[in-house]
Tab-separated table of C-alpha atoms and ligand atoms in Angstrom:
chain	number	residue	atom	x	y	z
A	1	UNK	CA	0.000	0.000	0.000
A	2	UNK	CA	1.283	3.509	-0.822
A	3	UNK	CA	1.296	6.265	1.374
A	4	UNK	CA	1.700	8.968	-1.178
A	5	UNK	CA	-2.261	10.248	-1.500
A	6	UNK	CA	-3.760	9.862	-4.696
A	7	UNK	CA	-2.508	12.590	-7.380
A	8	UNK	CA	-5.727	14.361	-8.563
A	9	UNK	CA	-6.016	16.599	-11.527
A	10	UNK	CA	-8.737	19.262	-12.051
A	11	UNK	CA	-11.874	18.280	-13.608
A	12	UNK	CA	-11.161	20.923	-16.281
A	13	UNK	CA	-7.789	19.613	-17.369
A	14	UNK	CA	-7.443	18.222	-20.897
A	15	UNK	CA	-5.759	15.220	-21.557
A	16	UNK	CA	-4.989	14.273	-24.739
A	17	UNK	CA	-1.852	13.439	-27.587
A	18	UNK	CA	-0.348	14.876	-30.400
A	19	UNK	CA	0.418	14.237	-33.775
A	20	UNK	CA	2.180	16.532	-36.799
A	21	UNK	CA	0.938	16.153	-39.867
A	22	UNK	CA	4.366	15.582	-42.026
A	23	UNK	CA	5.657	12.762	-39.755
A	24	UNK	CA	1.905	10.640	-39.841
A	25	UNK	CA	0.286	11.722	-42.913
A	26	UNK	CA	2.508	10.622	-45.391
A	27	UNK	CA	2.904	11.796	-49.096
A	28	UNK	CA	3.516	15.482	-48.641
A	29	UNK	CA	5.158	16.274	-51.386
A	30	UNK	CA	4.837	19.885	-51.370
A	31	UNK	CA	7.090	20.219	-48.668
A	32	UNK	CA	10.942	20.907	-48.271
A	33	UNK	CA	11.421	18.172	-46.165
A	34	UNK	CA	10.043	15.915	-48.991
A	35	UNK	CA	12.108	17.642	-51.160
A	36	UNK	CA	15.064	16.737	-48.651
A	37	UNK	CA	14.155	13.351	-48.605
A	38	UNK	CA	14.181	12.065	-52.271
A	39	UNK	CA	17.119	14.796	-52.658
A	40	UNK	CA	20.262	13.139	-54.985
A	41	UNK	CA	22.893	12.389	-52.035
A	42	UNK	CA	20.898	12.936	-48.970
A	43	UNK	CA	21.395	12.778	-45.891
A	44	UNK	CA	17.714	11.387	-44.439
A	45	UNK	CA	17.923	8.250	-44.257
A	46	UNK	CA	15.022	7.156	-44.967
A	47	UNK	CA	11.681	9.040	-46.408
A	48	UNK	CA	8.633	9.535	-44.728
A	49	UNK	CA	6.688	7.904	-47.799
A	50	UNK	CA	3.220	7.245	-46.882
A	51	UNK	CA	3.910	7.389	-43.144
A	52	UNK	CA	0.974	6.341	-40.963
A	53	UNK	CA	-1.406	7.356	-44.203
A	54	UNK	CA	-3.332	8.854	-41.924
A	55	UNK	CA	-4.072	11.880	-44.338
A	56	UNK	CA	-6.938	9.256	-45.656
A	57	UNK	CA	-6.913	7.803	-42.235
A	58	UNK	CA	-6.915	10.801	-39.823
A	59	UNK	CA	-11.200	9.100	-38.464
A	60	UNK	CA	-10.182	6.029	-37.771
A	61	UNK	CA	-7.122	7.756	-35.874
A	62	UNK	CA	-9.564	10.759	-33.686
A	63	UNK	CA	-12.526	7.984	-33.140
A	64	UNK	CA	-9.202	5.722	-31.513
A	65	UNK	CA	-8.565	8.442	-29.397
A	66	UNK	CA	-11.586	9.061	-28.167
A	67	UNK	CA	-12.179	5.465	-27.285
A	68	UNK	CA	-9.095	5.370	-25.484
A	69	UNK	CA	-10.186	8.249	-23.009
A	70	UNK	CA	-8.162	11.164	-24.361
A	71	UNK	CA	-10.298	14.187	-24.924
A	72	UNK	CA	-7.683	16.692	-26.916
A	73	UNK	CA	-6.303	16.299	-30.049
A	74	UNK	CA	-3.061	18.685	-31.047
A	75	UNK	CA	-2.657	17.980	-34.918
A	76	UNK	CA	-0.959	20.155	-37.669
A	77	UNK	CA	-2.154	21.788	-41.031
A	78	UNK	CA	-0.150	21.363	-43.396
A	79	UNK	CA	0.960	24.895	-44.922
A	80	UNK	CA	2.499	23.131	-48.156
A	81	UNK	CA	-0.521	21.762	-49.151
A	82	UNK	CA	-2.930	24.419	-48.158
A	83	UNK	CA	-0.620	26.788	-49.941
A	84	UNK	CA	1.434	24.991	-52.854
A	85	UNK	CA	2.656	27.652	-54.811
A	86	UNK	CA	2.667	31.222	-52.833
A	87	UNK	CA	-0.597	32.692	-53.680
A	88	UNK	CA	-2.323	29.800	-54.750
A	89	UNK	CA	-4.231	28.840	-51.448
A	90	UNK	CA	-6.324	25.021	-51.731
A	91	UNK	CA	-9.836	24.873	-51.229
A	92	UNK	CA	-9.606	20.837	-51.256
A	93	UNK	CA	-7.297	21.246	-48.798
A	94	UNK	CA	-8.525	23.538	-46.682
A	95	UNK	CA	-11.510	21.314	-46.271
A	96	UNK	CA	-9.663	18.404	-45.716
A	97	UNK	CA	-8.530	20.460	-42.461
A	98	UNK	CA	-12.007	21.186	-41.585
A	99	UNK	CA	-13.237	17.726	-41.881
A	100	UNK	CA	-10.162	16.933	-39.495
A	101	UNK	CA	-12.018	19.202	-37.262
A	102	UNK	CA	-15.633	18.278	-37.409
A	103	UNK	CA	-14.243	15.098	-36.972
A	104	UNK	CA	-12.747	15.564	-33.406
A	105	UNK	CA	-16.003	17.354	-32.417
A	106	UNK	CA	-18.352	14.019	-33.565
A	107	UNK	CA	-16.288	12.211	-31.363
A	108	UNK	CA	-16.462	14.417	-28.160
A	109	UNK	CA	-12.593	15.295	-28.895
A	110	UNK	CA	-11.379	19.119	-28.572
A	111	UNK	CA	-8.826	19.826	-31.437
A	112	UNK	CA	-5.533	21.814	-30.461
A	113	UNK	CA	-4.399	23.022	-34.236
A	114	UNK	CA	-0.394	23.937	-35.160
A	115	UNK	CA	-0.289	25.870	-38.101
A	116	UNK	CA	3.720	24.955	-38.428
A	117	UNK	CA	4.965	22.192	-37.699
A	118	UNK	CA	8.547	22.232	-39.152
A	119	UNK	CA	8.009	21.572	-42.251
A	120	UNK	CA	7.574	24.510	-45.154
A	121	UNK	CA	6.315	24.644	-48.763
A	122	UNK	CA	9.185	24.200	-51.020
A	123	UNK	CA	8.483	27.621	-52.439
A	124	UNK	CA	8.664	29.386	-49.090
A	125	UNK	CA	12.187	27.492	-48.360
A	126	UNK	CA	12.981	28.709	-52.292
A	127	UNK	CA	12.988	32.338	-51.221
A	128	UNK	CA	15.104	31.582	-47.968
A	129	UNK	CA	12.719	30.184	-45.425
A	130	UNK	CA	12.545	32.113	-42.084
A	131	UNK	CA	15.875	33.667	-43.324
A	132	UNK	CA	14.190	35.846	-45.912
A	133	UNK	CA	12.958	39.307	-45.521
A	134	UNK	CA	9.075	38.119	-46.237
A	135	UNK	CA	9.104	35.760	-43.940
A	136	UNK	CA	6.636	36.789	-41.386
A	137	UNK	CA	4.791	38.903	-43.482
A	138	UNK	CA	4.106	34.862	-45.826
A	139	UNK	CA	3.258	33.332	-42.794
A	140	UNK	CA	0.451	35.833	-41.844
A	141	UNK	CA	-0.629	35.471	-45.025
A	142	UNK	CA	-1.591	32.160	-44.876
A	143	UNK	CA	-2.698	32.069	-41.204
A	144	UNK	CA	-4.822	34.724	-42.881
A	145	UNK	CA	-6.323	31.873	-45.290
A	146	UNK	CA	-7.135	28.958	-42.748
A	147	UNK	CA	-8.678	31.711	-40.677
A	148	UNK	CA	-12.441	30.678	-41.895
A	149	UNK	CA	-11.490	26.966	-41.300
A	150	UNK	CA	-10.737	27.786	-37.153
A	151	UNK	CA	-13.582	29.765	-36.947
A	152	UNK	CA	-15.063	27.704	-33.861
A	153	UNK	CA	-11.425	26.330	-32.833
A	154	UNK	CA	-10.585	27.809	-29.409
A	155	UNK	CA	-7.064	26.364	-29.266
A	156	UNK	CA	-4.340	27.335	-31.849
A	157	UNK	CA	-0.570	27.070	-31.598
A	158	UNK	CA	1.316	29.366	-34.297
A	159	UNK	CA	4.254	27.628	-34.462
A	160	UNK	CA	5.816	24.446	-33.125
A	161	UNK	CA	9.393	24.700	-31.314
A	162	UNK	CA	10.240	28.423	-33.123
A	163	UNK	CA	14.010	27.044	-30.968
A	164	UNK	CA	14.605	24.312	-32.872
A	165	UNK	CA	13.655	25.842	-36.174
A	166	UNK	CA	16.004	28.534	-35.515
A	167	UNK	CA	18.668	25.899	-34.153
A	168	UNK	CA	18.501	23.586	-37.177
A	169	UNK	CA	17.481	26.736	-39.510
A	170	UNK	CA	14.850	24.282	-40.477
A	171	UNK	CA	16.432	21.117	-41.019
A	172	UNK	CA	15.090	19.183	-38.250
A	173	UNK	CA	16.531	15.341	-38.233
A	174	UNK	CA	19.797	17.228	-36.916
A	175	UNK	CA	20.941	14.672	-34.848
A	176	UNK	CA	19.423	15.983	-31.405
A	177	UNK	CA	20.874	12.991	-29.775
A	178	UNK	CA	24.481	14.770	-30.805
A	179	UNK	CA	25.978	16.492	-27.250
A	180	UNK	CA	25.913	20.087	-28.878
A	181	UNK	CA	22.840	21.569	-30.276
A	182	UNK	CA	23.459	23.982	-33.053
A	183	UNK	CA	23.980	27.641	-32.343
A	184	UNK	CA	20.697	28.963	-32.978
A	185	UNK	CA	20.436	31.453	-35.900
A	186	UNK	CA	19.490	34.981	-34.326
A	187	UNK	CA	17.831	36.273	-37.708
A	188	UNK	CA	15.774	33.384	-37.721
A	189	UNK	CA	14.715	33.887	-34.162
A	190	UNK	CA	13.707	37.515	-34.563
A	191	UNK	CA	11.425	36.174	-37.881
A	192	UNK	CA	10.189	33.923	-36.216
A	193	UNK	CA	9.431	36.141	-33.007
A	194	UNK	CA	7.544	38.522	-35.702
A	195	UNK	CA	5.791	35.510	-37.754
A	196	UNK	CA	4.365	34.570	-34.432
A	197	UNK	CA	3.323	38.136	-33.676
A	198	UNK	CA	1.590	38.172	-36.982
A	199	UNK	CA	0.053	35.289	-36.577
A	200	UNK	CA	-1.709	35.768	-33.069
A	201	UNK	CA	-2.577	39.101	-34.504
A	202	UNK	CA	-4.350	37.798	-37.192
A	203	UNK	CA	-6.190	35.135	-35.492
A	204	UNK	CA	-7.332	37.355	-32.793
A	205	UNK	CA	-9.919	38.359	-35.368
A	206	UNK	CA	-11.464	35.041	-34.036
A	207	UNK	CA	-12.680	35.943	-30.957
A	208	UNK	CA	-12.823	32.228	-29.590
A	209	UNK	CA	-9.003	31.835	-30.382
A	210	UNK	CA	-6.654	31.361	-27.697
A	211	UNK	CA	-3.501	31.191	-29.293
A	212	UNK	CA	0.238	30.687	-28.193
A	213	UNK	CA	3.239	28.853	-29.444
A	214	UNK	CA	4.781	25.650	-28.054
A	215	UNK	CA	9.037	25.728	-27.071
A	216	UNK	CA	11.136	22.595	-26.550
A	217	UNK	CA	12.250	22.340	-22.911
A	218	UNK	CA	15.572	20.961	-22.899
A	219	UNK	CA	16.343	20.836	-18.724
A	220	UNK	CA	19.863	22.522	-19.331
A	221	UNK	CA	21.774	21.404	-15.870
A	222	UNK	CA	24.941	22.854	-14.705
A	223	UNK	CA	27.878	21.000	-13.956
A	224	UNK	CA	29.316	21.881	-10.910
A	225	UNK	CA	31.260	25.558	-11.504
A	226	UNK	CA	29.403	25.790	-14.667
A	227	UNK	CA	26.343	28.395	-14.132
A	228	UNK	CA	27.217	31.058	-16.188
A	229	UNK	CA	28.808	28.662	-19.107
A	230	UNK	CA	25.177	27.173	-19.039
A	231	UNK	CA	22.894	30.282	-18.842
A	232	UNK	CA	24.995	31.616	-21.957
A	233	UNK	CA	24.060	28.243	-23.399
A	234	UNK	CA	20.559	27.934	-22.463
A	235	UNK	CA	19.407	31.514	-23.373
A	236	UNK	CA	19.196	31.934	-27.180
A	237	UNK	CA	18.507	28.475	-27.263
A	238	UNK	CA	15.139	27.964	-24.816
A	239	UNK	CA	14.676	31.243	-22.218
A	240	UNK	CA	14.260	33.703	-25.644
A	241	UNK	CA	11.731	31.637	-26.475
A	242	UNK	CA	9.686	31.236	-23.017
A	243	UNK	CA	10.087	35.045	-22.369
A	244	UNK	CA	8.393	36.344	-25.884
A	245	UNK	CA	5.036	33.769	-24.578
A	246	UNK	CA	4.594	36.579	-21.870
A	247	UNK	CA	0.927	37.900	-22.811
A	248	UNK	CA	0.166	34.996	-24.881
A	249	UNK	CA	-2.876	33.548	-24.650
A	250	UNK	CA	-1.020	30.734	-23.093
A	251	UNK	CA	2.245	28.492	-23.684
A	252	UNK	CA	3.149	24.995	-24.341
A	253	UNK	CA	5.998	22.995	-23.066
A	254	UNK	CA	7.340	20.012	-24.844
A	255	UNK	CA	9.864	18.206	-22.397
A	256	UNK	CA	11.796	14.999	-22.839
A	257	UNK	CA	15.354	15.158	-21.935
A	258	UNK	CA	18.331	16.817	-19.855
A	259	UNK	CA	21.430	18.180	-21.012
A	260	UNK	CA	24.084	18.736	-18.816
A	261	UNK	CA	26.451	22.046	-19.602
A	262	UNK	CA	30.605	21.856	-18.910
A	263	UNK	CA	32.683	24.514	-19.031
A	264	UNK	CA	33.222	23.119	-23.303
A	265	UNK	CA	29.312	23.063	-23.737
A	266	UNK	CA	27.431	20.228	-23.029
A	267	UNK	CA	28.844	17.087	-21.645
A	268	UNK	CA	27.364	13.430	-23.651
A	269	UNK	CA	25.250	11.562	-22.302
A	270	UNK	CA	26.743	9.291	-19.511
A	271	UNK	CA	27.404	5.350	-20.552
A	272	UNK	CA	25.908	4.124	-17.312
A	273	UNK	CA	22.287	6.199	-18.139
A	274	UNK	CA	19.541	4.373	-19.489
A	275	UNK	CA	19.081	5.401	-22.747
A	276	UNK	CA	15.842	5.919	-25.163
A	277	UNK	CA	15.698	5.121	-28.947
A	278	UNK	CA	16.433	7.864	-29.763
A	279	UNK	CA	19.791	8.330	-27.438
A	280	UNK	CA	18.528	10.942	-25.296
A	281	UNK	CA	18.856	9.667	-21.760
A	282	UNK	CA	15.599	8.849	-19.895
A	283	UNK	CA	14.796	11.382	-17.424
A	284	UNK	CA	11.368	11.933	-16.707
A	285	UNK	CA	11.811	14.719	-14.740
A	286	UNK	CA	12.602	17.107	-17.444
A	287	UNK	CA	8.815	17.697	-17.883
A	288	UNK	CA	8.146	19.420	-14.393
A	289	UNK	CA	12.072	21.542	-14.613
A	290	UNK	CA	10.229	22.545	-17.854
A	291	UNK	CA	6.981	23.318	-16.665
A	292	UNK	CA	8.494	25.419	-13.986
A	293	UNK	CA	10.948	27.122	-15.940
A	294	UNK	CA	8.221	27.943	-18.545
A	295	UNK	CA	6.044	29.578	-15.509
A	296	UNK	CA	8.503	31.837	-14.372
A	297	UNK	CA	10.319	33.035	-17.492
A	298	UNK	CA	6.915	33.526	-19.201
A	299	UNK	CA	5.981	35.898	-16.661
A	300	UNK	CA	2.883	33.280	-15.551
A	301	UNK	CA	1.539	32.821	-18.866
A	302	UNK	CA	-0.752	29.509	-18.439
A	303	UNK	CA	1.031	26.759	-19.631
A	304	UNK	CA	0.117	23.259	-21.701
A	305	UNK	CA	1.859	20.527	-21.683
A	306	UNK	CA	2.078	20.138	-25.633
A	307	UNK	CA	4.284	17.291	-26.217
A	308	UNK	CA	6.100	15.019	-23.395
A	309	UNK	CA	7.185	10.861	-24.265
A	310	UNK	CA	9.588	8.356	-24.953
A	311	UNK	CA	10.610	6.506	-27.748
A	312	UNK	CA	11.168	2.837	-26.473
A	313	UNK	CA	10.151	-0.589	-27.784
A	314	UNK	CA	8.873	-1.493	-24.002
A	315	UNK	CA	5.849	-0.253	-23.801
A	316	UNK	CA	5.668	-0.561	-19.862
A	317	UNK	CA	8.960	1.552	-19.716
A	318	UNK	CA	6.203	4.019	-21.449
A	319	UNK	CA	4.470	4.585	-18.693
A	320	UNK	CA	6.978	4.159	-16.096
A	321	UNK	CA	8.199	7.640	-17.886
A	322	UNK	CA	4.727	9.056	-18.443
A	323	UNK	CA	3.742	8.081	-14.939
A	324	UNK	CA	6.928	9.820	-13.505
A	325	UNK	CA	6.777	12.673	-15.858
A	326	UNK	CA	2.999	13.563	-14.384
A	327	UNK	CA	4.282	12.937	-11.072
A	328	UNK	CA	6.480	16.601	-11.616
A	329	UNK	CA	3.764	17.677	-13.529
A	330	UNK	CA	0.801	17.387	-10.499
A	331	UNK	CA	3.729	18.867	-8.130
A	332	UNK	CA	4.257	21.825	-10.126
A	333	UNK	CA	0.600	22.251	-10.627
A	334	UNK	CA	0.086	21.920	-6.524
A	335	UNK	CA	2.554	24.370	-6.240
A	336	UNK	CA	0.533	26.676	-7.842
A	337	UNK	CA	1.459	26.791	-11.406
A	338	UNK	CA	-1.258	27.183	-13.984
A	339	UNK	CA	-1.386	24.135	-16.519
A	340	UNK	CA	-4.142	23.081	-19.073
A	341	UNK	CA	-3.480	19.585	-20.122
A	342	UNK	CA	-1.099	17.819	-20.509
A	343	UNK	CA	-0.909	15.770	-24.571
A	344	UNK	CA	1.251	13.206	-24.867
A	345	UNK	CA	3.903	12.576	-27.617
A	346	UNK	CA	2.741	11.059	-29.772
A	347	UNK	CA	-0.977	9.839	-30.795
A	348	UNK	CA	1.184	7.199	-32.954
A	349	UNK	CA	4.029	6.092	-34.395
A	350	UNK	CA	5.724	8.586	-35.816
A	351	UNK	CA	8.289	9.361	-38.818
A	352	UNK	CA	11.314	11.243	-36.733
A	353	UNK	CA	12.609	13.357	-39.160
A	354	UNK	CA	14.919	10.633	-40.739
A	355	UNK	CA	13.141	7.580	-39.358
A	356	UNK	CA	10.394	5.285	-38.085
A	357	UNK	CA	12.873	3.343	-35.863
A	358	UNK	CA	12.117	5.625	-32.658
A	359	UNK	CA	8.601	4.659	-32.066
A	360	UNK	CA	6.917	7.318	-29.854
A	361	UNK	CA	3.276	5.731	-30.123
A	362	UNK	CA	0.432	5.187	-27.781
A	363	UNK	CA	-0.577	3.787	-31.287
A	364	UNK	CA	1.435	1.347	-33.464
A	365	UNK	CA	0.387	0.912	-37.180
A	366	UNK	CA	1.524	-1.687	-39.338
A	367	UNK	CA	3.873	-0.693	-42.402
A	368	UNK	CA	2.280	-2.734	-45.164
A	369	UNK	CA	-1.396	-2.403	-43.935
A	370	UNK	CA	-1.314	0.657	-41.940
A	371	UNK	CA	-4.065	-1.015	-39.555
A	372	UNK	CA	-3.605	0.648	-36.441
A	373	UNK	CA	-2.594	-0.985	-32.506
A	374	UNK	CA	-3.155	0.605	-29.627
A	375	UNK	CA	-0.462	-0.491	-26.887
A	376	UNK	CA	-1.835	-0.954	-23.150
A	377	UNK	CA	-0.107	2.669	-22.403
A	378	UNK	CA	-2.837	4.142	-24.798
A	379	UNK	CA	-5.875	2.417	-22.612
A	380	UNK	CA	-3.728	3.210	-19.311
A	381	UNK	CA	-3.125	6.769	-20.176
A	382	UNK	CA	-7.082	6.982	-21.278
A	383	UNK	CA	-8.208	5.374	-17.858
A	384	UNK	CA	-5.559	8.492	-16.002
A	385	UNK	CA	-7.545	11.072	-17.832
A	386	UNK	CA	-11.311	9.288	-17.374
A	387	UNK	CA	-10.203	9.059	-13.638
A	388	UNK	CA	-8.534	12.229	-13.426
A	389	UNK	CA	-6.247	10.401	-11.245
A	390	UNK	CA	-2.516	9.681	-11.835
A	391	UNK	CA	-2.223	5.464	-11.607
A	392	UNK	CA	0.275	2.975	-12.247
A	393	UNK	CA	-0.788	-0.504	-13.643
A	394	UNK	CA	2.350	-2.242	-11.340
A	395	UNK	CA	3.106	0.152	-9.015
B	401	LIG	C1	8.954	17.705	-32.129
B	401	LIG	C2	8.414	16.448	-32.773
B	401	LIG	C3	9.348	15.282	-32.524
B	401	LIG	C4	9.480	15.075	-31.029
B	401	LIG	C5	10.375	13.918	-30.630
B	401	LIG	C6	9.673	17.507	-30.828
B	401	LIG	O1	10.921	18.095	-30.935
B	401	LIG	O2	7.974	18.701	-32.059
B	401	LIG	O3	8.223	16.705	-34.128
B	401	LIG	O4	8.927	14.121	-33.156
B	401	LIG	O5	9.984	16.225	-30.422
B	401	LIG	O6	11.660	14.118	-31.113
């Protein structure tokens, strides 16, 4: 028998997963990264293809959901298909997006929408990406065109880790498991800073919208001595990125992994840590260092936990993580720190920018069928959010 009291979570919370539309829909061929990934000497290594196919599969994917428990789903639109050549914006599309919508609402399921997601329409990465001059003023424009398609969507996330965008300047699949993360690219920070801006501005013509961005939390921990080495680290690379969410309608906080900062930068992984698929070492407790970090450099902006997982082939070592991660989430919460929901990463399987190997899912899918599996942390997560009570199956 445990001591501990039960962990409750307000009524109100959501809890849901997450999903982004060029790693699960497969075929989106508009984009740079497809463009990256067929590209003669590349260096994916392999393409996203169809993915999960579940562009043509996205109801049997929300009614799963729903069955499971979860009541949010955080999807993407996908800006190279809704806008394929600049200018030309896709009706077909655009309803596509909409059906993805009515869709969650049939089934009792509250859609979170990301209008970026990484990826870019090859004409946008053409003129420079985030690096050229239009920029922001692009992006508006076509948060401009899916306004009609949001118009009864409350929650909307402009754009999806602006840090790592401006890190990788948009090449995501840089090996994040590598000790050093890129220097991030200031230009592309400010533009992205101002896209953002744009964006919120335009979709506060919706006056259900509460909008925000979502920034990777990376847990940046000093080694002894190191403080200042690792604030001059951590600031262009996460704290720019909480601060600008201050007067957002809220922020969201995707956690996963430590890093620990030497006097050289950061210091590799240690052999004797247990290790994910994707070499980041497991440490659940990045979620609640990011939630609090988020809260106070944010100036209290109300937070959501928009992505936090593990890429494993043991599904019980799923929600051992899961279960410890919501652990530092309910403390942070009982210390008084305003958070939403919490959406797991990721709804299902999930093409990681180079890869299916690093499987993320509450949801497996078979490659030649694509007929979909939920794993028992999908049903275990669902009962957590039915019961509004954090359990472990073993524990
Ligand atoms: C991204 C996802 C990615 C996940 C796991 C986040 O950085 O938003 O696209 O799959 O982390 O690496």
């Amino acid at each position: 028998m445990s001591a501990v009291p039960p962990r409750r979570f307000p009524a109100s919370f959501w809890w849901g997963a997450a999903t982004a539309a060029h790693q699960i829909e497969g075929n989106n061929v508009g984009s740079d990264w497809w463009a990256r990934e067929f590209a003669a000497g590349t260096d994916v290594k392999e393409p996203s293809g169809d993915a999960a196919d579940s562009y043509h599969r996205f109801g049997e994917d929300i009614a799963l959901l729903a069955q499971s428990g979860l009541r949010m789903y955080r999807f993407s639109f996908e800006w190279a298909r809704i806008e394929p050549e600049r200018g030309f914006i896709s009706r077909a599309q655009l309803l596509h997006y909409r059906a993805m919508i009515d869709t969650c609402r049939e089934h009792g399921v509250e859609p979170m929408v990301t209008l970026h997601h990484f990826t870019h329409p090859r004409w946008f990465a053409r003129l420079g990406g985030w690096r050229s001059p239009l920029a922001p003023e692009l992006f508006q424009r076509y948060v401009e065109a899916v306004l009609p398609i949001l118009r009864d969507v409350t929650w909307v996330c402009t754009i999806n880790e602006p840090n790592m965008v401006a890190m990788t300047r948009g090449e995501e699949g840089t090996d994040m498991a590598a000790a050093s993360l890129p220097e991030p690219d200031l230009q592309i920070s400010q533009a992205l800073v101002l896209g953002h801006r744009r964006a919120r501005e335009a979709l506060s013509s919706l006056p259900d919208v509460k909008s925000g961005w979502t920034v990777a939390a990376q847990a940046f921990h000093a080694m002894p001595g190191c403080e200042e080495e690792t604030r001059a680290y951590g600031y262009p690379r996460e704290d720019f990125f909480l601060e600008q969410a201050a007067g957002d309608d809220w922020l969201g906080v995707q956690a996963y992994l430590r890093t620990f900062i030497g006097k050289d930068g950061p210091v590799p992984v240690a052999e004797a840590a247990e290790k994910t698929l994707t070499g980041w070492e497991y440490f659940p407790a990045a979620l609640g260092i990011g939630v609090r970090r988020a809260w106070e450099l944010s100036g209290h902006t109300p937070l959501f936990v928009t992505e936090n997982g593990i890429a494993t082939d043991d599904d019980a070592r799923r929600i051992d993580y899961t279960h410890d991660a919501l652990v530092g989430l309910h403390d942070a919460m009982a210390d008084g720190i305003d958070v939403r929901g919490y959406l797991h990463w990721s709804w299902l399987d999930n093409y990681e920018w180079g890869s299916f190997a690093p499987t993320f899912g509450l949801v497996a899918w078979d490659r030649e069928t694509f007929a979909r599996t939920p794993r028992p942390s999908a049903a275990w997560l669902g009962s957590v959010a039915r019961d509004g009570i954090l359990t472990h199956p073993a524990r």
